[in-house]
XYZ file of C-alpha atoms in Angstrom:
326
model
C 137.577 115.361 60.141
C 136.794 111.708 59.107
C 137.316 110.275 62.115
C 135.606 112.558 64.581
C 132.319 111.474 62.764
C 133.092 107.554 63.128
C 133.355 107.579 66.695
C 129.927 108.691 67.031
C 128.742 106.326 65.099
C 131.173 103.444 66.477
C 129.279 103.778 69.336
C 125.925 104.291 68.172
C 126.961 100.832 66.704
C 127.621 99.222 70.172
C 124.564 100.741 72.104
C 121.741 99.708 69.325
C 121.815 96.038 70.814
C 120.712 97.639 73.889
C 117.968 99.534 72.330
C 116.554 95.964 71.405
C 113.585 94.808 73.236
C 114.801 91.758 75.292
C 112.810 88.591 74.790
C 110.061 87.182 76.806
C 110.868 83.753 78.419
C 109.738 80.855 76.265
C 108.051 79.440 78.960
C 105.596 82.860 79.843
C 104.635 82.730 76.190
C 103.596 79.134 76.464
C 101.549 79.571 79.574
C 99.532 82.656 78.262
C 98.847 81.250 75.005
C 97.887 78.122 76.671
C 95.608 80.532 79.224
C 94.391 82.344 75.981
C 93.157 79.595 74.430
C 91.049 78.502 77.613
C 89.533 81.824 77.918
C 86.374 83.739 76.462
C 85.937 86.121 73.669
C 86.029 88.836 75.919
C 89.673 88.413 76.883
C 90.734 86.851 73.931
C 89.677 89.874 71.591
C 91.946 92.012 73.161
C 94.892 89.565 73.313
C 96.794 90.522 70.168
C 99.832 88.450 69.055
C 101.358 85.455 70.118
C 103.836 87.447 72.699
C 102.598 88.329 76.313
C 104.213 91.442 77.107
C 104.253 92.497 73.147
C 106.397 92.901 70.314
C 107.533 95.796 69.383
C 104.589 96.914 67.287
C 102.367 95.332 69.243
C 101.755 96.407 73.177
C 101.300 93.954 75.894
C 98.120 91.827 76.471
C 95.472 93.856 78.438
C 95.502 92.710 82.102
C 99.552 91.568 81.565
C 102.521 92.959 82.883
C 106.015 92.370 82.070
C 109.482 93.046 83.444
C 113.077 92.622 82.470
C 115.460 90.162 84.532
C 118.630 89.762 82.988
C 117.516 88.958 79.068
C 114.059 88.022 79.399
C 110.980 89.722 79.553
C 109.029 87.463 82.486
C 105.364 88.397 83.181
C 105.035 89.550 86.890
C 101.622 90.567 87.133
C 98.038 89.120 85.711
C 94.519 90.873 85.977
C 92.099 89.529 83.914
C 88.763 90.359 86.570
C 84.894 91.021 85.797
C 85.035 89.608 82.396
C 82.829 86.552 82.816
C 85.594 83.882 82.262
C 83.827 80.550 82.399
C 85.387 77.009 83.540
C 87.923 76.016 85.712
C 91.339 77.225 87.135
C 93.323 78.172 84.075
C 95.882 75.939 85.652
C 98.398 76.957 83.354
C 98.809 80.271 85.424
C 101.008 78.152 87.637
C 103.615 77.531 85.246
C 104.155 81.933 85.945
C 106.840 81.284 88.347
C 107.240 85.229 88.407
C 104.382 86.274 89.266
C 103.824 88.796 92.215
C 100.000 89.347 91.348
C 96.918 87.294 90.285
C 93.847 88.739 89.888
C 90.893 87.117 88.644
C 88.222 88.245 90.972
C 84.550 88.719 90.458
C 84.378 85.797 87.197
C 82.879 82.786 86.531
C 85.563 80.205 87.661
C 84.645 76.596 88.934
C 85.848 74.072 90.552
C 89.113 73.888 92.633
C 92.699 76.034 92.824
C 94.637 73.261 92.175
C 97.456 72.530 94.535
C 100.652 73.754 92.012
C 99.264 77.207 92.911
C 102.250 76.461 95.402
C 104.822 76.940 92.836
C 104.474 81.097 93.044
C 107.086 81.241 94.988
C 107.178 85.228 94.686
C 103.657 85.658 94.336
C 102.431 88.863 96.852
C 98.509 89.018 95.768
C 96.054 86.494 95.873
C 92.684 87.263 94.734
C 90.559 84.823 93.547
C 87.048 86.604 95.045
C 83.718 86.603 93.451
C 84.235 83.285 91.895
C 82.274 80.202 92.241
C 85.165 78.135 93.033
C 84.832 74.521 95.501
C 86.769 71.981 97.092
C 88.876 72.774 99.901
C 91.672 75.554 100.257
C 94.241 73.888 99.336
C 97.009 73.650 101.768
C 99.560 74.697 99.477
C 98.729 78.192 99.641
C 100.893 77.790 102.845
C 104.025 77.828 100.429
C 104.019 81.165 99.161
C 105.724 82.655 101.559
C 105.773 86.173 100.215
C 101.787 86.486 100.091
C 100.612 89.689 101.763
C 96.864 89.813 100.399
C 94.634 86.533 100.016
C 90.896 86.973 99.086
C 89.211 83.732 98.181
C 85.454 85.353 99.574
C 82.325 84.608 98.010
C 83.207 81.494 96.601
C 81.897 78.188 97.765
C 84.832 76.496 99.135
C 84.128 74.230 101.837
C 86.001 71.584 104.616
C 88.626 73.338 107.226
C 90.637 76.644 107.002
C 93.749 74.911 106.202
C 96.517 75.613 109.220
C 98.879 75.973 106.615
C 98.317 79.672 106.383
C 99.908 80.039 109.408
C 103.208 79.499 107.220
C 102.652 83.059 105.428
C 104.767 85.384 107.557
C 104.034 88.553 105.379
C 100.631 87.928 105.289
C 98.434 91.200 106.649
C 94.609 90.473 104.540
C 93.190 86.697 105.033
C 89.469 86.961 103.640
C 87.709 84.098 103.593
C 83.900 85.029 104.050
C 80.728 83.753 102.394
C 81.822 80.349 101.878
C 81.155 77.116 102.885
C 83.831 76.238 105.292
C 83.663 74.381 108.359
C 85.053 73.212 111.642
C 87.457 75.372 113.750
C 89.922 78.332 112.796
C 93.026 77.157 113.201
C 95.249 78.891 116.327
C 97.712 78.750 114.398
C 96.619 81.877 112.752
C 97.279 83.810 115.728
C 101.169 83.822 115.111
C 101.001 85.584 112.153
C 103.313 88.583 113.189
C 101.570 91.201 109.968
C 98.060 89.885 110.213
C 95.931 93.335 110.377
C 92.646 91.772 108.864
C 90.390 88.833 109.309
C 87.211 88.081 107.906
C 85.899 84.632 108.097
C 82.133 85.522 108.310
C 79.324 84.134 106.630
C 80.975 80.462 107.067
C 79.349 77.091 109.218
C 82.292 77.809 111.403
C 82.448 76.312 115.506
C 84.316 76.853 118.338
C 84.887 79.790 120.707
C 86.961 82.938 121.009
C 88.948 81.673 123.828
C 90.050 78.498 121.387
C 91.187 81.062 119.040
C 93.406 83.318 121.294
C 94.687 80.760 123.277
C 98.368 81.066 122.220
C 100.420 83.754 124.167
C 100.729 87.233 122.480
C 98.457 86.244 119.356
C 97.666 87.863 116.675
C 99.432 91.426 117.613
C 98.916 93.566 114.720
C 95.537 92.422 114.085
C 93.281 95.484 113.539
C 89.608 93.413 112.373
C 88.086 90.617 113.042
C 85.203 89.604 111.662
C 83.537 86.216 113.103
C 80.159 87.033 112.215
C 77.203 84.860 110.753
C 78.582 81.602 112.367
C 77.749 78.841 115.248
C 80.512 80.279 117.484
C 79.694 79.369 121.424
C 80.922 80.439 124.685
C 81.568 84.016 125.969
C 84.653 86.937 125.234
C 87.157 85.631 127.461
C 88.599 88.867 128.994
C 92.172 88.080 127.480
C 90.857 89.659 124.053
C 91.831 92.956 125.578
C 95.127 91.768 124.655
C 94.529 92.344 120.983
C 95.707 95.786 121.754
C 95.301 96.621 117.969
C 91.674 95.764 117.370
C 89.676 98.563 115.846
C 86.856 96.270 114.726
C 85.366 93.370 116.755
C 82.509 91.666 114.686
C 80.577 88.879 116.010
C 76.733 89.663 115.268
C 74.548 86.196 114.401
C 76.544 83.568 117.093
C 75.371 81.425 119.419
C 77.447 83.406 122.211
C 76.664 83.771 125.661
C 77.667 84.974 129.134
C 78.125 88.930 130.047
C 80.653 91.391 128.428
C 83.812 91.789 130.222
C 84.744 95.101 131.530
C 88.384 94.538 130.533
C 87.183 95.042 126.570
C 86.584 98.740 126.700
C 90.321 98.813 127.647
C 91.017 97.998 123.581
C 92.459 101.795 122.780
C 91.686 102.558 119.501
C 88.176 100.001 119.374
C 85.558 102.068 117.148
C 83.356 98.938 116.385
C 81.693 96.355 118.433
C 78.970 94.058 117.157
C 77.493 92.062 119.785
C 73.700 91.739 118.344
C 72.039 88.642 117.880
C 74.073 86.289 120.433
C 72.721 85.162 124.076
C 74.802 88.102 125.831
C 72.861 88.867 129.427
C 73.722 91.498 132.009
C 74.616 94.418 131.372
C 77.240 97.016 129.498
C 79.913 97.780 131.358
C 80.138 102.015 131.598
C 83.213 102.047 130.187
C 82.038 101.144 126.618
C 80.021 104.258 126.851
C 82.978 106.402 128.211
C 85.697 105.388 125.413
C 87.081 107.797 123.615
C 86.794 106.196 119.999
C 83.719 103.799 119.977
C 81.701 104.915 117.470
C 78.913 101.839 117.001
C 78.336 99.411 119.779
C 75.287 97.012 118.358
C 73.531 95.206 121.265
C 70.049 94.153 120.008
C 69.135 90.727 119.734
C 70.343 89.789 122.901
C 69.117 89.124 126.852
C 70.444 91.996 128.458
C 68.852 93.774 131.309
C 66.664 96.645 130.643
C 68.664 100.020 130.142
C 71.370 99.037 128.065
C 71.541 101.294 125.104
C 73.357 100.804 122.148
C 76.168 103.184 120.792
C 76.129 105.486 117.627
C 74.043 106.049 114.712
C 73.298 102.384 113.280
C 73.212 101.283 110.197
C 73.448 98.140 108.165
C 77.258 97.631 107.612
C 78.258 97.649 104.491
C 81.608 96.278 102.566
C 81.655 98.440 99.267
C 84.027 96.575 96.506
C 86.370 99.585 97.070
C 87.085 97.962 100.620
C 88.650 95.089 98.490
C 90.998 97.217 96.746
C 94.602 96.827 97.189
């Protein structure tokens, strides 16, 4: 009768270690507390204890989350967005070596991402939007190699695109619009195997489409482009077709010229084409106005010849903040 009962609790004995929470690394509690202590009231208030991903009594830190590998708690994701943090780069982030997500869009960050940002080895989101970050991109984003989604828009970074993003083979969202940048975008891009979305508009870009496309079978899962509000010159080199993929083709506010190729409307599943505000001439091939999916064709703005008529119902296009959602 006696022993019956102790075997039950023999092994309750055994399995309580595992009931234990496992510890957060050392080195994710130093790196938060060193983040907490460079950042406002408004995140600080609701940062409770000294451990990350909490304590037993205590739940994690808003914005943190956690995960068990082997005996440590390591902190995997960080979202700390739209609170007004003030100042630069918490650089401390960097010392997160687990991290798969950073979020800190839409604060009040300055000055540069400093170049250890290339020690997230495993890091999968990027998105450092709505800031009012400078300097230049800094080439070292080209190390993460396991970076799907990068949004550094509406900041006010400046020099080159840095043709070290070429190096991110997952990468499928590069946005990159409203800043400052200059100079060419880098071919490179173009062999990017996942690439479904670029956005560099709103820059003091150069250069022409046919620069851009100029490497055989570029950019083949690319599904938007958006190249508007630059100084881009020359005309749409009929190998664009080739961009079999393309759903949106944005280039409104160029300094484009020459006549619309025919071989465009071949694009299957194109529903978008903004051509206004360039120095097209001629006229619209009848295709465009026979394809099955093109819902908005914007032409004005332009020196075409009399009788070219735009396509769909326009309106101003607009980006709503859910478009940045991942």
């Amino acid at each position: 009768m006696g022993l019956r009962f102790l075997i039950p609790t023999f092994i309750l004995i055994l399995a309580f270690p595992l009931l234990i929470h496992a510890k957060t690394l050392k080195r994710d509690v130093k790196a938060l507390n060193e983040i907490k202590a460079s950042l406002g009231w408004r995140v600080v208030y609701a940062w409770i204890g000294d451990d990350p991903c909490g304590d037993g009594d205590l739940p994690p830190w808003s914005g943190v989350t956690c995960s068990t590998q082997g005996d440590y708690r390591v902190v995997t994701e960080l979202e700390v967005y739209a609170v007004s943090i003030v100042g630069p780069f918490p650089t401390a982030v960097t010392n997160l070596l687990d991290l798969t997500r950073l979020d800190l869009h839409n604060n009040k960050l300055t000055g540069p991402i400093p170049p250890q940002i290339g020690r997230l080895k495993r890091l999968k989101i990027l998105n450092l939007r709505w800031n009012k970050l400078q300097d230049v991109i800094p080439p070292e984003i080209g190390e993460l190699k396991s970076l799907t989604h990068l949004y550094l828009s509406f900041n006010n970074f400046k020099g080159e695109i840095p043709k070290e993003l070429a190096n991110l083979p997952e990468l499928r969202y590069l946005y990159l619009h409203e800043n400052r940048l200059i100079g060419r975008i880098p071919a490179e891009l173009g062999t990017l195997q996942k690439l479904q979305h670029l956005d560099v508009g709103n820059n003091h870009l150069v250069g022409t489409i046919r620069e851009l496309i100029r490497i055989e079978g570029c950019f083949p899962a690319l599904r938007n482009i958006y190249l508007n509000n630059n100084y881009f010159t020359g005309g749409i080199p009929s190998q664009l077709a080739n961009l079999t993929n393309l759903e949106i083709l944005y280039l409104s506010y160029n300094k484009m010229s020459g006549v619309i190729p025919s071989e465009l409307a071949r694009i299957p599943r194109l529903t978008h084409l903004y051509l206004d505000h360039n120095q097209f001439s001629g006229r619209i091939p009848d295709a465009f106005y026979k394809h099955p999916f093109l819902k908005e064709m914007y032409i004005e703005g332009n020196s075409f010849r009399s009788g070219v008529n735009p396509v769909g119902l326009h309106k101003v296009l607009e980006l709503s903040d859910a478009d940045f959602l991942v």
